[in-house]
Short mmCIF file of C-alpha atoms and ligand atoms in Angstrom, two decimals:
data_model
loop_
_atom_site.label_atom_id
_atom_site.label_comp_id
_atom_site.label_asym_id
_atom_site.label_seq_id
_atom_site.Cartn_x
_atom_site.Cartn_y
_atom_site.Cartn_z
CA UNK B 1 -128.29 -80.19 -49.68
CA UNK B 2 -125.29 -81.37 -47.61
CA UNK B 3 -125.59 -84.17 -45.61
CA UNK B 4 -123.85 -85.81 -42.45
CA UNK B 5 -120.94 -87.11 -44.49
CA UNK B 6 -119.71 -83.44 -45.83
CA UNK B 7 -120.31 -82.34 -42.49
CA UNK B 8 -118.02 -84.76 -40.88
CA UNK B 9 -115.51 -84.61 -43.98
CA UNK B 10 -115.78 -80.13 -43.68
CA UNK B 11 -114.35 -80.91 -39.85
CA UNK B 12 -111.59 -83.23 -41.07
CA UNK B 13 -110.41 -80.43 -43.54
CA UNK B 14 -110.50 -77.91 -40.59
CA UNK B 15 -109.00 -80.14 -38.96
CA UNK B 16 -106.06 -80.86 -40.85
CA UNK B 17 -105.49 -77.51 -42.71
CA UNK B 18 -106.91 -74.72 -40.22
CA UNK B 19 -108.88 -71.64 -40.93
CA UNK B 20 -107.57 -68.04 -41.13
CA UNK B 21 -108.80 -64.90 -39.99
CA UNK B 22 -107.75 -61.36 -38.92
CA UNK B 23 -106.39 -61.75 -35.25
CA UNK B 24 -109.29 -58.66 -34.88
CA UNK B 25 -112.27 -60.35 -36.34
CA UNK B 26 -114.34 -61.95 -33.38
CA UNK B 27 -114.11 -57.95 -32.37
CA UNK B 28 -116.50 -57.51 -35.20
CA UNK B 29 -118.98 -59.74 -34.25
CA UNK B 30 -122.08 -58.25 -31.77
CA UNK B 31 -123.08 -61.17 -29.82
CA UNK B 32 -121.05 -62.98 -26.84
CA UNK B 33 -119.84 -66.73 -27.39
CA UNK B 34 -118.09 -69.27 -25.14
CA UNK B 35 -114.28 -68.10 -25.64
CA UNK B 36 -111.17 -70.21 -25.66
CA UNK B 37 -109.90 -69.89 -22.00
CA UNK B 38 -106.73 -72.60 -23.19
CA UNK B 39 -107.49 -74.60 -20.27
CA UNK B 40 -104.45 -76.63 -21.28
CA UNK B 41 -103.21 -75.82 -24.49
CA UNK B 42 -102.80 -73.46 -27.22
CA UNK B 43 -103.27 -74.08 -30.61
CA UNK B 44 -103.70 -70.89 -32.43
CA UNK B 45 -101.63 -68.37 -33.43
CA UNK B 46 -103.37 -65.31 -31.53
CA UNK B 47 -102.60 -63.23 -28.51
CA UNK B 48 -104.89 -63.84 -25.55
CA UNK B 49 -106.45 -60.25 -25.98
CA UNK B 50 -107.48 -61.41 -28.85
CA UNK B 51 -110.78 -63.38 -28.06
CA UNK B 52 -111.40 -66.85 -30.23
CA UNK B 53 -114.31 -69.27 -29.54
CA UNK B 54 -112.86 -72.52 -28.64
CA UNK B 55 -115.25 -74.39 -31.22
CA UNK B 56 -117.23 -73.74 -34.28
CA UNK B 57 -120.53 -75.30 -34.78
CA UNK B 58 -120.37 -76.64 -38.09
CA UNK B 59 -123.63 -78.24 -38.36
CA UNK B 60 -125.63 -81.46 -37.96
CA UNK B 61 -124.63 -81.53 -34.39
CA UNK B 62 -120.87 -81.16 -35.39
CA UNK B 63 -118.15 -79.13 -33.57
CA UNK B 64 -114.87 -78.39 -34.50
CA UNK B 65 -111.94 -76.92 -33.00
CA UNK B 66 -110.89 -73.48 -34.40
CA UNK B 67 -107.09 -73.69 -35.15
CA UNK B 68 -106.09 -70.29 -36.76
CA UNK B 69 -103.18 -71.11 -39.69
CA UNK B 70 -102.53 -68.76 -42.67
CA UNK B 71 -101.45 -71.16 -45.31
CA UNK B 72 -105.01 -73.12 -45.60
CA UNK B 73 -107.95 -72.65 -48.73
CA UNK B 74 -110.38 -71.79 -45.59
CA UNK B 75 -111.32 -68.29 -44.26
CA UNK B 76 -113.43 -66.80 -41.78
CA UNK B 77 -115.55 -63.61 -42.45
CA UNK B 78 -118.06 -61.75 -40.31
CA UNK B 79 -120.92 -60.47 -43.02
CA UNK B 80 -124.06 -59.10 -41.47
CA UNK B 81 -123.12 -60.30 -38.17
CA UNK B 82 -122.67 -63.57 -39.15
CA UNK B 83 -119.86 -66.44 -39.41
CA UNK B 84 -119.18 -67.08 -43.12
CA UNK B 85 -116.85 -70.14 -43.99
CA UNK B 86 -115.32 -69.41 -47.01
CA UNK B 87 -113.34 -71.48 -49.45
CA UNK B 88 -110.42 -69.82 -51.19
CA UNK B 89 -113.23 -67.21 -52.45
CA UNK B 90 -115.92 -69.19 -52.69
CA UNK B 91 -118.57 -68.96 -49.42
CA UNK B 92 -118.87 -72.85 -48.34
CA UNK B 93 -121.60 -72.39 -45.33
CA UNK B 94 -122.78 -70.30 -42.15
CA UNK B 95 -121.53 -71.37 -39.08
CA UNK B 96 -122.53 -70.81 -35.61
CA UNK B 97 -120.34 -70.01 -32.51
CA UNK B 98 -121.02 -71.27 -29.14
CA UNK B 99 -123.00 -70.08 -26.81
CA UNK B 100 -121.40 -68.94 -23.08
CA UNK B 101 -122.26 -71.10 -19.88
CA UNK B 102 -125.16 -69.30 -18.52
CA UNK B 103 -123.42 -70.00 -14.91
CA UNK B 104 -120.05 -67.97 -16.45
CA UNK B 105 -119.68 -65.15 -14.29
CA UNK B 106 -121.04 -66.21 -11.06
CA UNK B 107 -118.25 -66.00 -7.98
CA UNK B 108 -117.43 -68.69 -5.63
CA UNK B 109 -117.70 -67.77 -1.61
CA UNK B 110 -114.72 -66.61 -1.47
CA UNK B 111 -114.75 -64.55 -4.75
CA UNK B 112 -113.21 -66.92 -7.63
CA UNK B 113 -115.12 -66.43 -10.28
CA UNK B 114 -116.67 -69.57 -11.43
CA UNK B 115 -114.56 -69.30 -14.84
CA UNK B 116 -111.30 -70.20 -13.11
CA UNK B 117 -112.74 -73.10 -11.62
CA UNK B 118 -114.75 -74.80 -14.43
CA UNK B 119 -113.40 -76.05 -17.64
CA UNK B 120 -115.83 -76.72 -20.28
CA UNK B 121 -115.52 -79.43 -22.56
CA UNK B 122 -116.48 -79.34 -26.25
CA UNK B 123 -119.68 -77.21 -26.57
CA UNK B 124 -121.22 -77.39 -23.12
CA UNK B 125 -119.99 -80.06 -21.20
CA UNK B 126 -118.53 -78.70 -17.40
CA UNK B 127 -115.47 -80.66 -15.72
CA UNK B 128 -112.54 -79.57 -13.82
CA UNK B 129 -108.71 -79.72 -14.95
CA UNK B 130 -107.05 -80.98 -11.41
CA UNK B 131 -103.57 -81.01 -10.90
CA UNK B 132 -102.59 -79.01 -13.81
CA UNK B 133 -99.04 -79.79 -13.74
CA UNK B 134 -96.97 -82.89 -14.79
CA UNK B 135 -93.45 -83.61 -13.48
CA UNK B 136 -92.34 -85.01 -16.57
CA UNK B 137 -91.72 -81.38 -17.84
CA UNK B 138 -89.26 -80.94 -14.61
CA UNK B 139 -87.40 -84.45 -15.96
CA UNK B 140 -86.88 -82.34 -19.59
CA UNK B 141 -89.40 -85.43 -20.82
CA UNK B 142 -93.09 -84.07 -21.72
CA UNK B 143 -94.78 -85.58 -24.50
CA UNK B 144 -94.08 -84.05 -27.73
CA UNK B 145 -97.31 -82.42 -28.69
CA UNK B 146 -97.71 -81.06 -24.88
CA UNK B 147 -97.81 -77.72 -24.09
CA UNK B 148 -99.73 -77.91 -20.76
CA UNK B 149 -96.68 -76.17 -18.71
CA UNK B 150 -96.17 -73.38 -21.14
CA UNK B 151 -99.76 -72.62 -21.91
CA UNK B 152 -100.74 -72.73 -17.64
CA UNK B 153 -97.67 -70.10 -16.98
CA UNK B 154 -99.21 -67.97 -19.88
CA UNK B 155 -102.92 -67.86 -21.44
CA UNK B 156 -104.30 -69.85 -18.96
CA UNK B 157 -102.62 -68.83 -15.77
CA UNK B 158 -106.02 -67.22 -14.88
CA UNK B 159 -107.11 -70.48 -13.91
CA UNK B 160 -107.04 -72.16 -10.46
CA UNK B 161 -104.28 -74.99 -9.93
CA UNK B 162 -105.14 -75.85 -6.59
CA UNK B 163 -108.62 -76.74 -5.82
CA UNK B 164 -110.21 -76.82 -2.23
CA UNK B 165 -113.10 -79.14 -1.55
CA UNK B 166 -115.17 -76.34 -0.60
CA UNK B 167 -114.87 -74.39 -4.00
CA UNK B 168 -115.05 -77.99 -6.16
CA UNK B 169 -118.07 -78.27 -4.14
CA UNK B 170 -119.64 -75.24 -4.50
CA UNK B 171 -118.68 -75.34 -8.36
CA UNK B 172 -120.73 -78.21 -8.76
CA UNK B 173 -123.70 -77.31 -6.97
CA UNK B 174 -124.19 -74.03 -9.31
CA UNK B 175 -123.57 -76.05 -12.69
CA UNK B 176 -125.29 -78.95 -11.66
CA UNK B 177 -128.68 -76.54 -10.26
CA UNK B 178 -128.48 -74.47 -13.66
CA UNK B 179 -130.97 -75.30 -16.21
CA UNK B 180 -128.92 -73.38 -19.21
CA UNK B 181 -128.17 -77.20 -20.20
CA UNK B 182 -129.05 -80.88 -19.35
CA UNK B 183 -125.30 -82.62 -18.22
CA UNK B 184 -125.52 -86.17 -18.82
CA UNK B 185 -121.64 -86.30 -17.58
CA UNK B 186 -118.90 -84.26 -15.59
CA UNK B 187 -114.96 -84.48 -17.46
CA UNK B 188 -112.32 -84.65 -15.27
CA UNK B 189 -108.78 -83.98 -16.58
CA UNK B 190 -105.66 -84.37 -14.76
CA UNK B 191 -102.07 -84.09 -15.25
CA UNK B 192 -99.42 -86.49 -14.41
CA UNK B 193 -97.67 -86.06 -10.44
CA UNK B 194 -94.87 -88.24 -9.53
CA UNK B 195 -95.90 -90.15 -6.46
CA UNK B 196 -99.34 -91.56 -5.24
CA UNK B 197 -99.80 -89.74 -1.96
CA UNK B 198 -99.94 -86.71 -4.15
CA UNK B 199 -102.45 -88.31 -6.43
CA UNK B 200 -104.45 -89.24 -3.75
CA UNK B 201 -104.50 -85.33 -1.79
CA UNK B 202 -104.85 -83.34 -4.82
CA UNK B 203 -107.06 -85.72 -7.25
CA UNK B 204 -108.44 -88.67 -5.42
CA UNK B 205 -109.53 -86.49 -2.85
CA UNK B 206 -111.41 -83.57 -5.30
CA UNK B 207 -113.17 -86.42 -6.79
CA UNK B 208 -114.81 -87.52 -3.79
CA UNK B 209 -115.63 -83.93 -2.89
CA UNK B 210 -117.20 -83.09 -5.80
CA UNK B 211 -119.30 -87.05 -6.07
CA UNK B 212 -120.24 -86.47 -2.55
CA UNK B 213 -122.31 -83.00 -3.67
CA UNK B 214 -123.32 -84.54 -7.09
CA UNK B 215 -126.82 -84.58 -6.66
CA UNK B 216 -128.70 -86.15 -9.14
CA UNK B 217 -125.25 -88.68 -9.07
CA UNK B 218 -124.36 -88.36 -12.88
CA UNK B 219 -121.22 -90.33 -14.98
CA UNK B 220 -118.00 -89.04 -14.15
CA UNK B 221 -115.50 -89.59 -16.93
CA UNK B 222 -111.44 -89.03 -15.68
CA UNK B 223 -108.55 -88.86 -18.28
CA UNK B 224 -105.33 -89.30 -16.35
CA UNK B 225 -101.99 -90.40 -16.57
CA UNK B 226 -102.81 -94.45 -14.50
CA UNK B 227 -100.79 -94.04 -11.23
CA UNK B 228 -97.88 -96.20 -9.73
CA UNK B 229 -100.08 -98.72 -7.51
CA UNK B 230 -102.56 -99.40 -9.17
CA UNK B 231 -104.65 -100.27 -5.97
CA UNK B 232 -105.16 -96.38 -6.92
CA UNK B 233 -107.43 -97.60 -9.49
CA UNK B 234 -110.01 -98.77 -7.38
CA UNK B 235 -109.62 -95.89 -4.87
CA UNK B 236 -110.84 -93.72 -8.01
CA UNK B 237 -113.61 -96.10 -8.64
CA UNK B 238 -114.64 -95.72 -5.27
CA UNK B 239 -114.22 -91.98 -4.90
CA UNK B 240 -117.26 -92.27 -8.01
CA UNK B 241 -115.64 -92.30 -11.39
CA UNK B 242 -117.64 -94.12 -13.21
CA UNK B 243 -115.29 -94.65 -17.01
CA UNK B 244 -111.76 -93.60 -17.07
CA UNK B 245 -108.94 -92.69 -19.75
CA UNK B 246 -105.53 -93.77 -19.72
CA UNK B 247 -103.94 -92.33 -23.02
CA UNK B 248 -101.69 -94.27 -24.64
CA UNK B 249 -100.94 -91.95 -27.48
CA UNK B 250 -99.39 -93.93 -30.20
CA UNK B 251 -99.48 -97.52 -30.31
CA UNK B 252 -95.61 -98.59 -32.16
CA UNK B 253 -93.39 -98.94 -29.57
CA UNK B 254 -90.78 -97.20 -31.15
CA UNK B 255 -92.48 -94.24 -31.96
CA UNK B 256 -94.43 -94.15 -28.14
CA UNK B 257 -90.57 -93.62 -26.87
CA UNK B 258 -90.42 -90.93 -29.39
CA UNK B 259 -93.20 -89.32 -28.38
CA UNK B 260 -94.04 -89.79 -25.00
CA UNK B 261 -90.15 -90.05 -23.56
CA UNK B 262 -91.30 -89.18 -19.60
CA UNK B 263 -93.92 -91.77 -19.92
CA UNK B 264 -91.79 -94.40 -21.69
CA UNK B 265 -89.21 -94.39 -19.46
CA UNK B 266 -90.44 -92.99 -16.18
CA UNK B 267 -93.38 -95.70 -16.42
CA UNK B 268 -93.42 -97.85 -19.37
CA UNK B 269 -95.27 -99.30 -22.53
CA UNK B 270 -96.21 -102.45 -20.96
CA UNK B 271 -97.07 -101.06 -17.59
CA UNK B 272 -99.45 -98.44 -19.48
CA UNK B 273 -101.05 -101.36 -21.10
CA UNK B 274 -101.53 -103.31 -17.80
CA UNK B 275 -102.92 -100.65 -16.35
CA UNK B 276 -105.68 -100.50 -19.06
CA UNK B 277 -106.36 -104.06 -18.44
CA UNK B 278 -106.21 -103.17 -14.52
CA UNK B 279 -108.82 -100.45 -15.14
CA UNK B 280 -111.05 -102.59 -17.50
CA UNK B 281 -111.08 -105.51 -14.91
CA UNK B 282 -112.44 -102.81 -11.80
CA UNK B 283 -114.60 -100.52 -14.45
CA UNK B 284 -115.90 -103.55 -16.61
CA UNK B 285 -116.08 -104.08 -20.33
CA UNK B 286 -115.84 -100.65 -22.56
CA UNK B 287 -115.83 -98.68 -19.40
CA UNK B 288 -112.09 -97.80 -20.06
CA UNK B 289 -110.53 -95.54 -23.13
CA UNK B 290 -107.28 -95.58 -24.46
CA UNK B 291 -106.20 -92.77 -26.53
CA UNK B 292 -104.77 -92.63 -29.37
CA UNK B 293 -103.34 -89.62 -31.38
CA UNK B 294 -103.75 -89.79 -35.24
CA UNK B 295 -101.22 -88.46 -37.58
CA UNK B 296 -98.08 -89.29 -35.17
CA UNK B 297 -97.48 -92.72 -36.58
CA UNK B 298 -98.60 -94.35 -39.99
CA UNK B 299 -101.98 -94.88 -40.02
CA UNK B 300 -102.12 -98.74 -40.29
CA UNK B 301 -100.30 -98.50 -36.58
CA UNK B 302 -103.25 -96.51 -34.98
CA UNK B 303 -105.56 -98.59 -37.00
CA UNK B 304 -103.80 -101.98 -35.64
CA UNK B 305 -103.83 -100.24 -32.04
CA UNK B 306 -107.97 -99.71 -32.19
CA UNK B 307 -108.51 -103.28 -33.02
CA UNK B 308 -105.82 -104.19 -30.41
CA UNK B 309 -107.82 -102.70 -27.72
CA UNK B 310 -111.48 -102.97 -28.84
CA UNK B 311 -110.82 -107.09 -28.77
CA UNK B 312 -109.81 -106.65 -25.07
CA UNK B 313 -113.29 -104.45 -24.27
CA UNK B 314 -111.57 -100.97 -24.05
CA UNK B 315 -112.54 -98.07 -26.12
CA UNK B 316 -111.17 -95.86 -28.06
CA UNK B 317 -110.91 -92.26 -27.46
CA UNK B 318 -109.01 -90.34 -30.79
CA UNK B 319 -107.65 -87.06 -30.86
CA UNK B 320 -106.63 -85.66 -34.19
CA UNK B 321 -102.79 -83.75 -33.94
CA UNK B 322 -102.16 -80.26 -34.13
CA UNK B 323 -99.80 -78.23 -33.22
CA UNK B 324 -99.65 -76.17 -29.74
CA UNK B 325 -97.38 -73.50 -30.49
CA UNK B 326 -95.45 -74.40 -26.66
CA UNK B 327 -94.63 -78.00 -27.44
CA UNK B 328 -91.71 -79.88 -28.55
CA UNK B 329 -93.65 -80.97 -31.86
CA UNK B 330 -95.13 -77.25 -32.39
CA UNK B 331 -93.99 -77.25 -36.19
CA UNK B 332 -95.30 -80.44 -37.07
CA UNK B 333 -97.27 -80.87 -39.88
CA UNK B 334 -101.22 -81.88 -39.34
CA UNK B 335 -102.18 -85.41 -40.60
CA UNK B 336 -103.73 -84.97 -44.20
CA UNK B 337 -107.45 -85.55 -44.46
CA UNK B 338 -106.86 -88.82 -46.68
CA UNK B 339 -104.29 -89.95 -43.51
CA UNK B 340 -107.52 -88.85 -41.21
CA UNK B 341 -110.37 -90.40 -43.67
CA UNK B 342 -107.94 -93.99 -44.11
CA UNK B 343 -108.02 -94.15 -39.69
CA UNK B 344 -111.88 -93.34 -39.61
CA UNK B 345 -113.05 -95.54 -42.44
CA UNK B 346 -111.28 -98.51 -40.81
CA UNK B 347 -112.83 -97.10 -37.09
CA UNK B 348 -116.05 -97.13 -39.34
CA UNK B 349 -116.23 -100.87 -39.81
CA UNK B 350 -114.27 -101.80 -36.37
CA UNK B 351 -117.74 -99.78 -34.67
CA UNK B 352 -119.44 -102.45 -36.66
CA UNK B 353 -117.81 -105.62 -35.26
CA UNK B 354 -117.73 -104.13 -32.13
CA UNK B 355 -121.20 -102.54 -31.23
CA UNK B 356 -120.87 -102.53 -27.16
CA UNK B 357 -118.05 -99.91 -28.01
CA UNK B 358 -119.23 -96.47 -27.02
CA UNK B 359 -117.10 -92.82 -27.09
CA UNK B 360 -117.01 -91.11 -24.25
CA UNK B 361 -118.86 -88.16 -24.47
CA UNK B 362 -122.38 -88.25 -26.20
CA UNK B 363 -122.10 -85.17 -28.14
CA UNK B 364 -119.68 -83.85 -31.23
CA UNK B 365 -116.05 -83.37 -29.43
CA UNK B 366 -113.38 -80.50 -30.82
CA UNK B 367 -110.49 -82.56 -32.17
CA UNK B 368 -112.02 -86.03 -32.81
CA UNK B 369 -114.16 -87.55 -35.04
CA UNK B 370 -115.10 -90.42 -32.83
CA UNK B 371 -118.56 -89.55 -32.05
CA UNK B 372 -119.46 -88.61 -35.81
CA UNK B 373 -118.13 -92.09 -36.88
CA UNK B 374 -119.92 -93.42 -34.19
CA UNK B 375 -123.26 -92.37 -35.10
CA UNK B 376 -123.07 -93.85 -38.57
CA UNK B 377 -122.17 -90.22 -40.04
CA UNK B 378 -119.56 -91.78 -42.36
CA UNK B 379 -122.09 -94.54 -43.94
S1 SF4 L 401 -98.11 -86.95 -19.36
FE1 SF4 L 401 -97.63 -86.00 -21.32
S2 SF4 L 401 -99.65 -85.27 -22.08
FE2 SF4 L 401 -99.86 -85.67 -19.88
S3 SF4 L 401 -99.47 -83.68 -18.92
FE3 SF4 L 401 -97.52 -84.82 -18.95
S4 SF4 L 401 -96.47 -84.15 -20.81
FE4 SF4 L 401 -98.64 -83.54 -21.00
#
């Protein structure tokens, strides 16, 4: 019998150490599954003919992203048409792969196929990347573990970058009228561009676009970099965003500069934290998530940063590093599982002082353990 907890602590050792498997072996398997498309990064060491899922259903409700290293105890082996987990030799458990929007494969009006358009988050939840660019990478200054500009000018280059009102539109319409899954919430991603007028033409105005056709209205959830003015803020709450993410990253100072040099200097630490409070005071209490990624600074940092924002009503929204292969930081090594296990014991307890704080997504997510902490899996 395994219960919740090994579930949760199997994706923290995928997490941290990666799974191999011959670059051919998804080839071998009969059935279709919900691909990685690298929307915005790429993690694995594979060539894009080589199809991957992006996630493997581990269980109890549990995803997990697939990160492909060779020097890791885990291995994947098709047997019989199905996914065994194995460790060193020993098989550890069956896993599942995702299942392919049903709405993949349908074309727009004027002929994009819906796949270019749509970027699906985690297991099954549909959003849009807008704006996939950031100027930082012009300024030599993207964050370390970014790869966005490398990835978007290779694997993913199949994707729209500019998106017209009528296609958002129309995107929405056909994932919001199919019935292959109930969508409690649309993701919006964005990257970073250097002046507000743009922000407003090619995100602000998408948003709207897209909330005007939403029909039934549902939550919209937007990570983005938080823009100069932050008037902007409210313009976003208006066009019908309804909880927004400004990521942080890493809470020392120090170590932020390190990191995230474009946003450090080209913004700024304390502007990034009054825009949270900004954000907080338009969306309300826990309405707002700050990011945090664990494994770039001691843990006792990220753990000091959680507290620091949950006392001030904003949540927390962790990603667990790895490496994208186009970044600064691509030979990095992964946080271990007792760095990872030290950061979600203490999120463990924090959840319990602090029981208004929610995660953003209601479902398992691919590199975070929020949602499994959440739900008590750790206890
Ligand atoms: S702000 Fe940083 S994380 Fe965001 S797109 Fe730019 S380089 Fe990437």
């Amino acid at each position: 019998m395994t219960s919740k907890r090994d579930t949760t602590e199997l994706k923290v050792s995928l997490l941290s150490n990666g799974v191999n498997f011959p670059l051919d072996l998804f080839e071998r398997y009969s059935g279709d599954f919900y691909e990685n498309l690298y929307v915005y990064g790429k993690t694995s060491r594979v060539k894009k003919e080589h199809r991957i899922p992006q996630v493997l259903l581990l269980g109890d409700g549990v995803i997990s992203a697939l990160l492909r290293r060779e020097n890791t105890p885990w291995s994947l082996r098709i047997e019989e048409n199905k996914v065994n987990l194995y460790h060193n030799s020993t098989h550890f458990r069956v896993l599942e792969l995702p299942e392919k929007p049903a709405y993949f494969g349908k074309l727009l009006g004027d002929g994009t196929p819906i796949e270019s358009i749509v970027a699906v988050a985690g297991e099954d939840t549909p959003g849009y990347f807008l704006f996939p660019q950031c100027y930082y990478f012009d300024k030599k200054l993207p964050c370390g573990f970014c790869s966005l500009k490398g990835t978007r000018n290779n694997e993913g280059k199949h994707f729209v970058t500019e998106y017209n009102e009528g296609n958002i539109s129309e995107a929405t319409r056909i994932f919001q009228n199919d019935d292959w899954r109930h969508i409690p919430l649309i993701s919006l991603t964005t990257g970073t561009t250097e002046t507000d007028d743009e922000n407003r033409e090619k995100i602000i105005k998408p948003i709207k676009a897209m909330y005007d056709v939403c029909d039934p209205k549902i939550p919209i959830h937007l990570l983005a970099h938080p823009p100069n003015d932050f008037g902007l803020i409210d313009e976003l709450k208006e066009a019908g965003v309804t909880t927004i993410a400004f990521n942080l990253e890493v809470f020392d100072r120090e170590i932020f500069g390190k990191t995230c040099p474009g946003k450090e200097k080209l913004y700024g630490y304390d502007k990034w934290i009054d825009s949270l409070e900004y954000a907080r005071n338009v969306f309300g209490d826990f309405n707002v998530y700050c990011g945090l990624v664990w494994g770039l600074e001691p843990p006792e940092s990220t753990i000091n940063g959680h507290r620091y924002f949950l006392e001030r009503g904003i949540n927390l929204a962790s990603n667990i590093f790895h490496t994208d292969q186009k970044s600064v930081f691509g030979n990095m090594p992964h946080p271990s599982e007792n760095l990872i296990m030290k950061i979600a014991t203490a999120q463990d307890k924090m959840y319990d002082e602090f029981p208004e704080a929610t995660t953003i997504f209601p479902v398992s997510m691919r590199s975070t353990i929020d949602w499994e902490i959440r739900q008590g899996y750790l206890k």
